[in-house]
Amino acid sequence: MASRLFASVLDIATPGKFPRAQKWVWRRVYNLLSLFWTDADWRFMNYGYLPEGEPFPLKPEDEPERVFIGLYQQAVAGLPVEGARVLEVGSGRGGGSRYIARYYSPSSVTGMDYSPDTVRRARRLNDDTPGLSFENGDAEAMPFGDESFDIIVNIESSHCYGDVPAFGREVARVLKPGGWFTFADMRPKNQLTALDEHLAVPGLELVERRDISARVLAALDAAEARKSERINRSWGMKRFMSEFSGSKGSMLYKGLKNGSVVYVARRYRKL
């Protein structure tokens, strides 16, 4: 039953299929999750990324979140973050914005999310981090002035948007010339061409494109035990949460494994 319910939610929320309903559905899903998943030690809601080779450095207190932090580490590694004004669009519970603020010495980090309940929770969970703030806002009509940020980060959020081209235009508007836009998200394989077309807006130059599906799957496997322990305590939503979180056997996990769903990373530079 829960799998059929989740499949129905995914059908409604497929990018571009029902744009008016799509944002409404995702906003309420994330508001519900914000109320349901109240653990203070969960600052992330992404699938994660487990790089090959030598592990990147983390403080001991951040080790439990390593696989989820990995998506942010790969997103900003090598970018000129020190002293930069950073915006994360779709910041969720705020763990990614907190990681960037604590490890990369930006001048400021602003996390923006469409869900007011999620913004309130992010503020509570991350109020120990200087230079970090959270705002409620729409990715398709951002509440910021032109050329306000040096770096824009967007991680596992764009699949919720009703109008991805409008999001791309907003990124180009609020990003300073020479600034960077770093993006990661999943799509059905047959929607990858459309995704690249949607983000090919005037003023943004595509610099790097990668398929990171294998490393996301590795992260899902590494996080399985911890997620399962938490999901098993949610008797009323256990199956739905298993599907939503990408647990083994879920529709999304199977899609990533068989290649029908692809997780991509992109970097763009503002001309």
mmCIF file of C-alpha atoms in Angstrom:
data_model
loop_
_atom_site.group_PDB
_atom_site.id
_atom_site.type_symbol
_atom_site.label_atom_id
_atom_site.label_comp_id
_atom_site.label_asym_id
_atom_site.label_seq_id
_atom_site.Cartn_x
_atom_site.Cartn_y
_atom_site.Cartn_z
ATOM 1 C CA MET A 1 0.000 0.000 0.000
ATOM 2 C CA ALA A 2 2.752 2.454 0.995
ATOM 3 C CA SER A 3 4.709 1.653 -2.154
ATOM 4 C CA ARG A 4 1.646 2.432 -4.285
ATOM 5 C CA LEU A 5 1.138 5.675 -2.360
ATOM 6 C CA PHE A 6 4.771 6.635 -2.892
ATOM 7 C CA ALA A 7 4.513 5.771 -6.594
ATOM 8 C CA SER A 8 1.484 8.059 -6.849
ATOM 9 C CA VAL A 9 3.377 10.885 -5.156
ATOM 10 C CA LEU A 10 6.299 10.409 -7.564
ATOM 11 C CA ASP A 11 3.946 10.413 -10.542
ATOM 12 C CA ILE A 12 2.399 13.726 -9.504
ATOM 13 C CA ALA A 13 5.802 15.177 -8.628
ATOM 14 C CA THR A 14 7.611 14.158 -11.818
ATOM 15 C CA PRO A 15 9.447 17.290 -13.055
ATOM 16 C CA GLY A 16 7.371 19.119 -15.655
ATOM 17 C CA LYS A 17 4.401 16.726 -15.588
ATOM 18 C CA PHE A 18 2.081 18.645 -13.245
ATOM 19 C CA PRO A 19 4.036 21.831 -12.449
ATOM 20 C CA ARG A 20 1.328 23.478 -10.340
ATOM 21 C CA ALA A 21 0.729 20.374 -8.243
ATOM 22 C CA GLN A 22 4.391 19.457 -8.025
ATOM 23 C CA LYS A 23 5.516 22.250 -5.695
ATOM 24 C CA TRP A 24 2.381 21.848 -3.577
ATOM 25 C CA VAL A 25 3.043 18.129 -3.097
ATOM 26 C CA TRP A 26 6.734 18.461 -2.242
ATOM 27 C CA ARG A 27 6.184 21.362 0.140
ATOM 28 C CA ARG A 28 3.706 19.325 2.140
ATOM 29 C CA VAL A 29 5.873 16.204 2.048
ATOM 30 C CA TYR A 30 8.819 18.117 3.492
ATOM 31 C CA ASN A 31 6.652 19.908 6.055
ATOM 32 C CA LEU A 32 5.414 16.477 7.168
ATOM 33 C CA LEU A 33 8.945 15.095 7.323
ATOM 34 C CA SER A 34 10.065 18.099 9.354
ATOM 35 C CA LEU A 35 7.441 17.249 11.965
ATOM 36 C CA PHE A 36 8.025 13.501 11.806
ATOM 37 C CA TRP A 37 11.841 13.302 11.698
ATOM 38 C CA THR A 38 12.661 15.454 14.736
ATOM 39 C CA ASP A 39 16.007 13.913 15.772
ATOM 40 C CA ALA A 40 18.533 16.633 16.619
ATOM 41 C CA ASP A 41 21.374 14.538 15.187
ATOM 42 C CA TRP A 42 19.843 14.405 11.682
ATOM 43 C CA ARG A 43 20.771 17.579 9.806
ATOM 44 C CA PHE A 44 20.629 15.984 6.331
ATOM 45 C CA MET A 45 17.922 14.577 4.080
ATOM 46 C CA ASN A 46 20.001 13.637 1.037
ATOM 47 C CA TYR A 47 21.027 10.259 -0.407
ATOM 48 C CA GLY A 48 24.725 10.864 0.220
ATOM 49 C CA TYR A 49 27.949 10.425 -1.715
ATOM 50 C CA LEU A 50 30.845 8.161 -0.776
ATOM 51 C CA PRO A 51 34.005 9.096 -2.701
ATOM 52 C CA GLU A 52 36.629 6.587 -3.723
ATOM 53 C CA GLY A 53 40.132 6.843 -2.310
ATOM 54 C CA GLU A 54 41.349 8.701 0.778
ATOM 55 C CA PRO A 55 38.508 10.022 2.995
ATOM 56 C CA PHE A 56 38.174 13.798 3.165
ATOM 57 C CA PRO A 57 38.881 15.305 6.623
ATOM 58 C CA LEU A 58 36.078 15.698 9.163
ATOM 59 C CA LYS A 59 35.900 16.579 12.826
ATOM 60 C CA PRO A 60 35.019 13.618 15.085
ATOM 61 C CA GLU A 61 31.563 15.001 15.875
ATOM 62 C CA ASP A 62 30.705 15.099 12.164
ATOM 63 C CA GLU A 63 31.751 11.529 11.338
ATOM 64 C CA PRO A 64 28.205 10.078 11.739
ATOM 65 C CA GLU A 65 27.089 12.328 8.848
ATOM 66 C CA ARG A 66 30.061 11.580 6.553
ATOM 67 C CA VAL A 67 28.116 9.980 3.715
ATOM 68 C CA PHE A 68 25.606 12.864 3.612
ATOM 69 C CA ILE A 69 28.283 15.535 3.901
ATOM 70 C CA GLY A 70 29.969 13.845 0.941
ATOM 71 C CA LEU A 71 27.481 15.354 -1.510
ATOM 72 C CA TYR A 72 28.493 18.821 -0.325
ATOM 73 C CA GLN A 73 32.192 18.077 -0.205
ATOM 74 C CA GLN A 74 32.190 16.972 -3.852
ATOM 75 C CA ALA A 75 30.062 19.995 -4.775
ATOM 76 C CA VAL A 76 32.407 22.666 -3.414
ATOM 77 C CA ALA A 77 35.828 20.959 -3.536
ATOM 78 C CA GLY A 78 38.231 23.172 -5.454
ATOM 79 C CA LEU A 79 35.898 26.175 -5.630
ATOM 80 C CA PRO A 80 36.981 29.578 -4.218
ATOM 81 C CA VAL A 81 34.743 29.386 -1.147
ATOM 82 C CA GLU A 82 37.010 31.218 1.316
ATOM 83 C CA GLY A 83 35.682 34.741 1.820
ATOM 84 C CA ALA A 84 32.755 34.108 -0.563
ATOM 85 C CA ARG A 85 29.071 34.797 -0.081
ATOM 86 C CA VAL A 86 27.398 31.397 -0.474
ATOM 87 C CA LEU A 87 23.738 30.589 -1.088
ATOM 88 C CA GLU A 88 22.293 27.095 -0.790
ATOM 89 C CA VAL A 89 18.973 26.770 -2.605
ATOM 90 C CA GLY A 90 16.894 23.982 -1.073
ATOM 91 C CA SER A 91 18.845 23.856 2.187
ATOM 92 C CA GLY A 92 16.503 21.493 4.044
ATOM 93 C CA ARG A 93 17.514 20.877 7.647
ATOM 94 C CA GLY A 94 20.675 22.903 7.094
ATOM 95 C CA GLY A 95 23.453 20.360 7.514
ATOM 96 C CA GLY A 96 25.067 21.134 4.163
ATOM 97 C CA SER A 97 25.079 24.881 4.724
ATOM 98 C CA ARG A 98 26.496 24.280 8.198
ATOM 99 C CA TYR A 99 29.284 22.105 6.776
ATOM 100 C CA ILE A 100 30.307 24.768 4.256
ATOM 101 C CA ALA A 101 30.229 27.506 6.925
ATOM 102 C CA ARG A 102 32.343 25.479 9.363
ATOM 103 C CA TYR A 103 34.938 24.016 6.977
ATOM 104 C CA TYR A 104 35.519 26.500 4.133
ATOM 105 C CA SER A 105 35.688 29.978 5.785
ATOM 106 C CA PRO A 106 33.141 31.798 3.588
ATOM 107 C CA SER A 107 32.163 35.334 4.540
ATOM 108 C CA SER A 108 28.557 34.124 4.930
ATOM 109 C CA VAL A 109 26.283 31.209 4.085
ATOM 110 C CA THR A 110 22.549 31.629 3.467
ATOM 111 C CA GLY A 111 20.338 28.568 3.316
ATOM 112 C CA MET A 112 17.015 29.058 1.518
ATOM 113 C CA ASP A 113 14.145 26.563 1.535
ATOM 114 C CA TYR A 114 10.557 26.543 0.277
ATOM 115 C CA SER A 115 9.165 24.845 3.400
ATOM 116 C CA PRO A 116 8.632 27.256 6.332
ATOM 117 C CA ASP A 117 8.576 24.410 8.862
ATOM 118 C CA THR A 118 11.882 23.101 7.539
ATOM 119 C CA VAL A 119 13.450 26.580 7.750
ATOM 120 C CA ARG A 120 12.375 26.908 11.372
ATOM 121 C CA ARG A 121 13.876 23.514 12.177
ATOM 122 C CA ALA A 122 17.119 24.366 10.348
ATOM 123 C CA ARG A 123 17.484 27.505 12.438
ATOM 124 C CA ARG A 124 17.082 25.515 15.654
ATOM 125 C CA LEU A 125 19.446 22.726 14.611
ATOM 126 C CA ASN A 126 22.238 25.018 13.417
ATOM 127 C CA ASP A 127 22.122 28.048 15.687
ATOM 128 C CA ASP A 128 25.661 27.238 16.913
ATOM 129 C CA THR A 129 27.295 28.232 13.601
ATOM 130 C CA PRO A 130 28.477 31.828 13.061
ATOM 131 C CA GLY A 131 27.869 33.397 9.659
ATOM 132 C CA LEU A 132 25.015 31.002 8.846
ATOM 133 C CA SER A 133 21.394 32.062 8.306
ATOM 134 C CA PHE A 134 18.248 30.508 6.848
ATOM 135 C CA GLU A 135 15.474 32.138 4.825
ATOM 136 C CA ASN A 136 12.156 31.005 3.419
ATOM 137 C CA GLY A 137 12.004 31.449 -0.363
ATOM 138 C CA ASP A 138 11.063 30.059 -3.763
ATOM 139 C CA ALA A 139 13.840 28.766 -6.030
ATOM 140 C CA GLU A 140 11.890 30.084 -9.019
ATOM 141 C CA ALA A 141 11.615 33.630 -7.599
ATOM 142 C CA MET A 142 14.420 34.150 -5.092
ATOM 143 C CA PRO A 143 14.094 36.973 -2.525
ATOM 144 C CA PHE A 144 17.592 38.347 -3.251
ATOM 145 C CA GLY A 145 18.989 41.180 -5.320
ATOM 146 C CA ASP A 146 20.904 40.819 -8.569
ATOM 147 C CA GLU A 147 24.507 39.584 -8.280
ATOM 148 C CA SER A 148 24.199 38.918 -4.520
ATOM 149 C CA PHE A 149 26.275 35.715 -4.237
ATOM 150 C CA ASP A 150 29.641 34.329 -5.300
ATOM 151 C CA ILE A 151 28.662 30.640 -5.106
ATOM 152 C CA ILE A 152 25.252 28.944 -5.353
ATOM 153 C CA VAL A 153 24.829 25.353 -4.182
ATOM 154 C CA ASN A 154 21.843 23.180 -5.121
ATOM 155 C CA ILE A 155 21.842 19.608 -3.826
ATOM 156 C CA GLU A 156 19.060 17.069 -4.394
ATOM 157 C CA SER A 157 16.352 19.712 -4.552
ATOM 158 C CA SER A 158 15.589 20.632 -8.164
ATOM 159 C CA HIS A 159 13.356 17.586 -8.750
ATOM 160 C CA CYS A 160 10.815 19.388 -6.531
ATOM 161 C CA TYR A 161 10.585 22.472 -8.766
ATOM 162 C CA GLY A 162 7.692 23.129 -11.089
ATOM 163 C CA ASP A 163 9.745 25.323 -13.443
ATOM 164 C CA VAL A 164 13.447 24.368 -13.605
ATOM 165 C CA PRO A 165 14.238 26.892 -16.399
ATOM 166 C CA ALA A 166 12.915 29.666 -14.115
ATOM 167 C CA PHE A 167 15.238 28.377 -11.400
ATOM 168 C CA GLY A 168 18.168 28.492 -13.827
ATOM 169 C CA ARG A 169 17.350 32.080 -14.762
ATOM 170 C CA GLU A 170 17.185 33.035 -11.084
ATOM 171 C CA VAL A 171 20.590 31.443 -10.460
ATOM 172 C CA ALA A 172 22.063 33.514 -13.305
ATOM 173 C CA ARG A 173 20.421 36.652 -11.912
ATOM 174 C CA VAL A 174 21.584 36.429 -8.279
ATOM 175 C CA LEU A 175 25.061 35.076 -9.067
ATOM 176 C CA LYS A 176 27.931 37.537 -9.491
ATOM 177 C CA PRO A 177 29.963 37.533 -12.739
ATOM 178 C CA GLY A 178 32.694 34.929 -12.400
ATOM 179 C CA GLY A 179 30.684 33.144 -9.686
ATOM 180 C CA TRP A 180 29.998 29.417 -9.517
ATOM 181 C CA PHE A 181 26.819 27.350 -9.537
ATOM 182 C CA THR A 182 27.307 23.770 -8.324
ATOM 183 C CA PHE A 183 24.426 21.333 -8.752
ATOM 184 C CA ALA A 184 23.646 17.687 -7.970
ATOM 185 C CA ASP A 185 20.375 15.804 -8.312
ATOM 186 C CA MET A 186 18.739 12.690 -9.729
ATOM 187 C CA ARG A 187 16.504 12.274 -12.765
ATOM 188 C CA PRO A 188 14.987 9.421 -14.749
ATOM 189 C CA LYS A 189 17.471 8.634 -17.492
ATOM 190 C CA ASN A 190 15.059 9.803 -20.184
ATOM 191 C CA GLN A 191 14.915 13.285 -18.589
ATOM 192 C CA LEU A 192 18.650 14.061 -18.556
ATOM 193 C CA THR A 193 18.628 15.884 -21.887
ATOM 194 C CA ALA A 194 15.719 18.034 -20.740
ATOM 195 C CA LEU A 195 17.526 18.821 -17.481
ATOM 196 C CA ASP A 196 20.594 20.103 -19.314
ATOM 197 C CA GLU A 197 18.387 22.140 -21.643
ATOM 198 C CA HIS A 198 16.557 23.646 -18.658
ATOM 199 C CA LEU A 199 19.814 24.742 -17.028
ATOM 200 C CA ALA A 200 21.346 26.051 -20.274
ATOM 201 C CA VAL A 201 20.273 29.624 -19.566
ATOM 202 C CA PRO A 202 22.004 32.762 -20.886
ATOM 203 C CA GLY A 203 24.905 33.781 -18.682
ATOM 204 C CA LEU A 204 25.748 30.317 -17.317
ATOM 205 C CA GLU A 205 28.575 28.315 -18.870
ATOM 206 C CA LEU A 206 28.663 24.552 -18.252
ATOM 207 C CA VAL A 207 32.161 23.720 -16.988
ATOM 208 C CA GLU A 208 31.852 20.167 -15.645
ATOM 209 C CA ARG A 209 29.354 17.295 -15.861
ATOM 210 C CA ARG A 210 29.555 13.947 -14.058
ATOM 211 C CA ASP A 211 27.457 10.851 -13.435
ATOM 212 C CA ILE A 212 27.851 10.130 -9.702
ATOM 213 C CA SER A 213 25.230 7.375 -9.407
ATOM 214 C CA ALA A 214 27.710 4.687 -8.316
ATOM 215 C CA ARG A 215 29.032 6.800 -5.444
ATOM 216 C CA VAL A 216 25.512 7.714 -4.339
ATOM 217 C CA LEU A 217 24.601 4.016 -4.272
ATOM 218 C CA ALA A 218 27.714 3.328 -2.194
ATOM 219 C CA ALA A 219 26.551 5.996 0.265
ATOM 220 C CA LEU A 220 23.048 4.509 0.445
ATOM 221 C CA ASP A 221 24.560 1.133 1.298
ATOM 222 C CA ALA A 222 26.835 2.674 3.943
ATOM 223 C CA ALA A 223 23.932 4.536 5.591
ATOM 224 C CA GLU A 224 21.439 1.651 5.445
ATOM 225 C CA ALA A 225 21.843 0.406 9.028
ATOM 226 C CA ARG A 226 21.537 3.834 10.610
ATOM 227 C CA LYS A 227 18.496 4.797 8.531
ATOM 228 C CA SER A 228 16.804 1.456 9.138
ATOM 229 C CA GLU A 229 17.187 1.836 12.895
ATOM 230 C CA ARG A 230 15.422 5.199 12.759
ATOM 231 C CA ILE A 231 12.742 4.096 10.272
ATOM 232 C CA ASN A 232 11.871 1.031 12.375
ATOM 233 C CA ARG A 233 10.764 3.396 15.142
ATOM 234 C CA SER A 234 8.246 5.084 12.830
ATOM 235 C CA TRP A 235 5.575 2.411 12.846
ATOM 236 C CA GLY A 236 2.935 4.587 11.128
ATOM 237 C CA MET A 237 5.127 5.631 8.189
ATOM 238 C CA LYS A 238 7.717 2.869 8.043
ATOM 239 C CA ARG A 239 7.152 1.775 4.449
ATOM 240 C CA PHE A 240 6.714 5.280 3.092
ATOM 241 C CA MET A 241 9.916 6.438 4.816
ATOM 242 C CA SER A 242 11.800 3.418 3.460
ATOM 243 C CA GLU A 243 10.768 4.438 -0.047
ATOM 244 C CA PHE A 244 11.457 8.131 0.482
ATOM 245 C CA SER A 245 14.907 7.587 2.002
ATOM 246 C CA GLY A 246 16.112 5.262 -0.758
ATOM 247 C CA SER A 247 16.490 2.185 1.438
ATOM 248 C CA LYS A 248 17.498 -1.093 -0.178
ATOM 249 C CA GLY A 249 14.568 -2.532 -2.091
ATOM 250 C CA SER A 250 12.922 0.872 -2.609
ATOM 251 C CA MET A 251 11.872 2.081 -6.049
ATOM 252 C CA LEU A 252 14.531 4.797 -6.071
ATOM 253 C CA TYR A 253 17.320 2.462 -4.942
ATOM 254 C CA LYS A 254 16.399 -0.046 -7.665
ATOM 255 C CA GLY A 255 16.255 2.746 -10.241
ATOM 256 C CA LEU A 256 19.754 3.957 -9.406
ATOM 257 C CA LYS A 257 21.050 0.398 -9.442
ATOM 258 C CA ASN A 258 19.561 -0.588 -12.801
ATOM 259 C CA GLY A 259 20.350 2.749 -14.463
ATOM 260 C CA SER A 260 16.791 3.937 -15.069
ATOM 261 C CA VAL A 261 17.495 6.771 -12.586
ATOM 262 C CA VAL A 262 20.751 8.727 -12.865
ATOM 263 C CA TYR A 263 22.339 10.974 -10.261
ATOM 264 C CA VAL A 264 24.284 13.780 -11.906
ATOM 265 C CA ALA A 265 26.593 16.587 -10.798
ATOM 266 C CA ARG A 266 27.098 19.783 -12.798
ATOM 267 C CA ARG A 267 29.202 22.938 -12.378
ATOM 268 C CA TYR A 268 28.468 26.207 -14.148
ATOM 269 C CA ARG A 269 30.240 29.562 -14.161
ATOM 270 C CA LYS A 270 28.565 32.962 -14.541
ATOM 271 C CA LEU A 271 29.959 34.784 -17.557
#
